[in-house]
Short mmCIF file of C-alpha atoms and ligand atoms in Angstrom, two decimals:
data_model
loop_
_atom_site.label_atom_id
_atom_site.label_comp_id
_atom_site.label_asym_id
_atom_site.label_seq_id
_atom_site.Cartn_x
_atom_site.Cartn_y
_atom_site.Cartn_z
CA UNK A 1 -2.75 129.85 77.74
CA UNK A 2 -2.88 130.98 74.01
CA UNK A 3 -6.11 132.89 74.47
CA UNK A 4 -5.21 134.29 77.73
CA UNK A 5 -1.95 135.90 76.14
CA UNK A 6 -4.09 137.19 73.33
CA UNK A 7 -6.53 138.77 75.77
CA UNK A 8 -3.71 140.20 77.95
CA UNK A 9 -1.98 141.93 74.87
CA UNK A 10 -5.15 143.37 73.67
CA UNK A 11 -5.93 144.70 77.18
CA UNK A 12 -2.33 146.43 77.46
CA UNK A 13 -2.64 148.07 74.05
CA UNK A 14 -5.92 149.64 75.35
CA UNK A 15 -4.12 150.66 78.48
CA UNK A 16 -1.24 151.99 76.28
CA UNK A 17 -3.72 153.92 74.12
CA UNK A 18 -5.50 155.25 77.04
CA UNK A 19 -2.37 156.74 79.00
CA UNK A 20 -1.14 158.02 75.86
CA UNK A 21 -4.33 160.40 75.61
CA UNK A 22 -4.21 160.91 79.27
CA UNK A 23 -0.43 162.27 79.04
CA UNK A 24 -1.04 163.96 75.53
CA UNK A 25 1.39 161.50 74.17
CA UNK A 26 1.21 160.07 70.52
CA UNK A 27 0.38 156.27 71.10
CA UNK A 28 2.53 155.53 68.09
CA UNK A 29 5.80 156.61 69.42
CA UNK A 30 4.93 154.14 72.42
CA UNK A 31 6.18 150.64 71.36
CA UNK A 32 5.92 147.41 73.31
CA UNK A 33 8.38 144.59 74.04
CA UNK A 34 6.91 141.22 75.07
CA UNK A 35 9.73 140.19 77.79
CA UNK A 36 9.76 136.28 77.24
CA UNK A 37 12.25 135.21 79.68
CA UNK A 38 11.68 131.99 81.20
CA UNK A 39 8.40 131.61 78.80
CA UNK A 40 8.11 129.13 75.73
CA UNK A 41 8.45 129.25 72.06
CA UNK A 42 4.80 128.71 72.06
CA UNK A 43 3.98 131.54 74.31
CA UNK A 44 6.10 133.86 71.93
CA UNK A 45 4.54 132.42 68.71
CA UNK A 46 1.03 133.37 70.43
CA UNK A 47 2.32 136.83 71.04
CA UNK A 48 3.88 137.08 67.57
CA UNK A 49 0.27 136.07 66.04
CA UNK A 50 -1.20 139.06 67.87
CA UNK A 51 1.15 141.39 66.08
CA UNK A 52 4.02 141.59 68.52
CA UNK A 53 7.16 141.67 66.78
CA UNK A 54 9.43 142.60 69.52
CA UNK A 55 10.80 140.16 72.21
CA UNK A 56 12.77 140.83 75.30
CA UNK A 57 15.37 138.02 76.60
CA UNK A 58 17.70 138.63 79.51
CA UNK A 59 20.06 135.47 79.23
CA UNK A 60 22.25 134.97 76.05
CA UNK A 61 22.00 131.44 76.20
CA UNK A 62 18.29 131.29 76.46
CA UNK A 63 17.99 133.80 73.58
CA UNK A 64 20.23 131.67 71.51
CA UNK A 65 18.13 128.73 71.71
CA UNK A 66 14.68 130.77 71.06
CA UNK A 67 16.28 132.40 68.13
CA UNK A 68 17.14 129.30 66.66
CA UNK A 69 13.54 127.98 67.09
CA UNK A 70 11.80 130.89 65.99
CA UNK A 71 14.10 131.63 62.99
CA UNK A 72 11.30 130.95 60.62
CA UNK A 73 9.25 134.17 62.19
CA UNK A 74 10.22 136.66 59.53
CA UNK A 75 9.72 140.08 61.54
CA UNK A 76 10.74 139.05 65.15
CA UNK A 77 13.04 141.58 66.44
CA UNK A 78 14.94 140.26 69.77
CA UNK A 79 16.14 142.66 72.55
CA UNK A 80 18.57 141.86 74.94
CA UNK A 81 17.45 143.39 78.22
CA UNK A 82 19.21 141.89 81.07
CA UNK A 83 22.56 142.26 82.54
CA UNK A 84 25.57 141.13 80.21
CA UNK A 85 28.90 139.77 81.72
CA UNK A 86 31.56 140.97 79.39
CA UNK A 87 32.83 137.58 78.93
CA UNK A 88 29.56 137.04 77.07
CA UNK A 89 30.53 139.65 74.42
CA UNK A 90 31.48 137.16 72.01
CA UNK A 91 27.92 135.63 71.74
CA UNK A 92 26.46 138.92 70.69
CA UNK A 93 25.94 139.27 67.11
CA UNK A 94 23.63 141.10 64.47
CA UNK A 95 20.69 138.95 64.99
CA UNK A 96 20.09 140.96 67.98
CA UNK A 97 18.22 144.12 67.22
CA UNK A 98 18.80 146.05 69.89
CA UNK A 99 21.15 145.64 73.36
CA UNK A 100 19.44 147.63 76.39
CA UNK A 101 21.71 147.01 79.28
CA UNK A 102 25.04 148.70 78.49
CA UNK A 103 25.85 149.74 81.85
CA UNK A 104 29.80 149.65 81.77
CA UNK A 105 32.53 150.95 79.47
CA UNK A 106 34.55 147.81 79.69
CA UNK A 107 31.30 145.80 78.48
CA UNK A 108 31.23 148.24 75.58
CA UNK A 109 34.85 147.64 74.82
CA UNK A 110 34.36 143.80 74.99
CA UNK A 111 31.56 144.14 72.55
CA UNK A 112 33.64 146.21 70.28
CA UNK A 113 36.36 143.47 70.47
CA UNK A 114 34.67 140.25 70.69
CA UNK A 115 31.27 140.30 69.21
CA UNK A 116 30.32 139.20 65.92
CA UNK A 117 28.67 142.06 64.57
CA UNK A 118 29.06 143.09 60.77
CA UNK A 119 29.80 147.08 60.63
CA UNK A 120 27.26 147.42 58.23
CA UNK A 121 24.74 145.82 60.36
CA UNK A 122 25.55 147.71 63.61
CA UNK A 123 23.13 147.15 66.16
CA UNK A 124 21.31 149.51 68.38
CA UNK A 125 22.61 149.96 71.71
CA UNK A 126 20.87 151.90 74.67
CA UNK A 127 22.82 153.00 77.92
CA UNK A 128 21.34 151.47 81.10
CA UNK A 129 21.05 154.50 83.37
CA UNK A 130 20.81 154.04 87.16
CA UNK A 131 17.34 155.52 88.14
CA UNK A 132 17.88 155.41 91.94
CA UNK A 133 21.09 155.57 93.57
CA UNK A 134 19.46 154.09 96.85
CA UNK A 135 17.70 150.99 94.98
CA UNK A 136 19.50 147.95 96.41
CA UNK A 137 19.73 146.26 92.96
CA UNK A 138 21.85 149.32 91.81
CA UNK A 139 21.57 148.60 88.31
CA UNK A 140 22.89 150.96 85.62
CA UNK A 141 25.58 153.56 85.22
CA UNK A 142 25.54 156.48 87.07
CA UNK A 143 24.51 159.55 85.48
CA UNK A 144 28.14 161.00 86.52
CA UNK A 145 30.00 158.30 84.43
CA UNK A 146 27.49 157.74 81.66
CA UNK A 147 29.06 160.70 79.48
CA UNK A 148 32.15 158.37 78.73
CA UNK A 149 30.30 155.41 78.05
CA UNK A 150 27.64 157.29 75.59
CA UNK A 151 30.68 159.04 73.73
CA UNK A 152 32.48 155.71 73.54
CA UNK A 153 29.34 154.10 71.97
CA UNK A 154 29.07 156.89 69.66
CA UNK A 155 32.58 155.93 68.10
CA UNK A 156 31.69 152.45 68.04
CA UNK A 157 32.11 150.56 64.79
CA UNK A 158 29.51 147.95 66.07
CA UNK A 159 27.03 149.49 67.94
CA UNK A 160 24.70 152.68 67.19
CA UNK A 161 23.88 154.69 70.10
CA UNK A 162 20.04 154.99 70.19
CA UNK A 163 19.27 156.01 73.69
CA UNK A 164 18.87 154.78 77.27
CA UNK A 165 17.08 152.20 79.39
CA UNK A 166 16.08 152.22 83.22
CA UNK A 167 14.83 149.82 85.61
CA UNK A 168 12.36 151.54 88.18
CA UNK A 169 13.11 150.78 91.73
CA UNK A 170 11.33 148.39 93.64
CA UNK A 171 9.63 151.32 95.44
CA UNK A 172 5.81 151.51 95.24
CA UNK A 173 5.45 154.81 96.31
CA UNK A 174 4.19 156.62 93.11
CA UNK A 175 5.30 160.08 94.06
CA UNK A 176 8.67 158.79 94.62
CA UNK A 177 8.58 156.72 91.23
CA UNK A 178 7.40 160.05 89.56
CA UNK A 179 10.25 162.10 90.99
CA UNK A 180 12.79 159.35 90.21
CA UNK A 181 11.60 158.93 86.55
CA UNK A 182 11.49 162.58 85.88
CA UNK A 183 15.11 163.05 86.72
CA UNK A 184 15.82 159.97 84.63
CA UNK A 185 14.33 161.57 81.63
CA UNK A 186 15.99 164.64 82.25
CA UNK A 187 19.33 163.18 82.79
CA UNK A 188 18.72 161.17 79.20
CA UNK A 189 17.81 164.05 77.44
CA UNK A 190 20.95 166.20 78.51
CA UNK A 191 23.36 162.75 77.98
CA UNK A 192 21.81 162.67 74.62
CA UNK A 193 22.14 166.20 73.76
CA UNK A 194 26.01 166.30 74.89
CA UNK A 195 26.82 162.98 73.19
CA UNK A 196 24.83 161.93 70.36
CA UNK A 197 26.26 162.74 66.80
CA UNK A 198 22.67 163.00 65.64
CA UNK A 199 21.20 164.72 68.63
CA UNK A 200 18.35 166.17 66.63
CA UNK A 201 17.04 162.75 65.90
CA UNK A 202 14.70 161.03 68.66
CA UNK A 203 16.05 158.64 70.82
CA UNK A 204 14.65 155.63 72.78
CA UNK A 205 13.82 155.66 76.16
CA UNK A 206 13.09 152.15 77.47
CA UNK A 207 11.11 152.41 80.66
CA UNK A 208 8.37 150.81 82.10
CA UNK A 209 7.25 147.37 83.10
CA UNK A 210 4.37 145.47 84.07
CA UNK A 211 3.72 147.33 87.45
CA UNK A 212 5.01 150.89 86.36
CA UNK A 213 4.16 151.45 82.97
CA UNK A 214 1.50 154.00 83.23
CA UNK A 215 4.10 156.19 84.98
CA UNK A 216 6.71 155.30 82.44
CA UNK A 217 4.33 156.66 79.63
CA UNK A 218 3.82 159.82 81.71
CA UNK A 219 7.53 160.49 81.56
CA UNK A 220 8.09 160.10 78.02
CA UNK A 221 9.08 156.36 77.50
CA UNK A 222 9.20 155.22 73.80
CA UNK A 223 9.58 151.63 74.59
CA UNK A 224 7.77 149.55 77.34
CA UNK A 225 9.28 146.18 78.51
CA UNK A 226 6.31 144.04 79.38
CA UNK A 227 6.63 140.37 80.81
CA UNK A 228 4.31 139.00 83.59
CA UNK A 229 1.31 141.18 82.56
CA UNK A 230 1.43 139.48 79.12
CA UNK A 231 2.69 135.92 79.94
CA UNK A 232 1.55 135.56 83.48
CA UNK A 233 4.22 134.61 86.09
CA UNK A 234 7.10 132.61 85.42
CA UNK A 235 7.04 129.14 86.00
C1 PLP B 301 11.88 140.90 83.35
C2 PLP B 301 12.11 142.14 82.92
C3 PLP B 301 11.29 142.92 82.54
C4 PLP B 301 9.59 142.63 82.69
O1 PLP B 301 9.04 142.61 83.92
P1 PLP B 301 7.65 142.46 84.27
O2 PLP B 301 7.55 142.93 85.54
O3 PLP B 301 7.49 140.89 84.22
O4 PLP B 301 6.94 143.05 83.29
C5 PLP B 301 11.58 144.18 81.99
N1 PLP B 301 12.67 144.69 81.99
C6 PLP B 301 13.54 143.56 82.65
C7 PLP B 301 15.24 144.46 82.28
C8 PLP B 301 13.63 142.58 83.10
O5 PLP B 301 14.49 141.92 83.42
#
């Protein structure tokens, strides 16, 4: 298992470098999160030993357990990438490096009120922007509603507005995906320019999973969230 994880990571890193060249991107600007939901702390350690420091978890309770178990890994950074119910906002604290899934004004407000974040250690927050209105999972906030949310986060004392996250549609038609990601990147750029107080700085574009990371790199992703291709299928 550990050897398989090592082999997978090294293959993905080669692929990232290859795609970076292909799409004239600087590979240093493309970071990798290992999405470890449902996978064991042993698997996480194996990935950490290969130099992976960023891990993504979907469920707050599962993250809490893993955070406690792996507290001895000095450079580990936790990303909360799954849908968060507003009533879970109180469990969010500065041990989380970045939240990817802020998709509602109400959730942002609950985090502002209830979370346990020290204002000196604001956590990075990404707005989860809808990619495809027709996607049956309908995840993310629409472009039309996102501006109010982005502006709220900019004013936050707990969160630092750092960019955008998108989950690609289940659609497998490559041209359709390309078109969708192009619009997503354009919408992100426009929201960043109109809302961020540091709009000259670079922002995070969290886009691309095991099955679509080539197209995500083509469209400017700076943060890939890869689970299955690293850890295998969940048990
Ligand atoms: C599970 C998950 C991933 C990883 O997906 P894979 O297809 O296993 O690479 C990425 N992002 C989110 C939001 C996820 O829930």
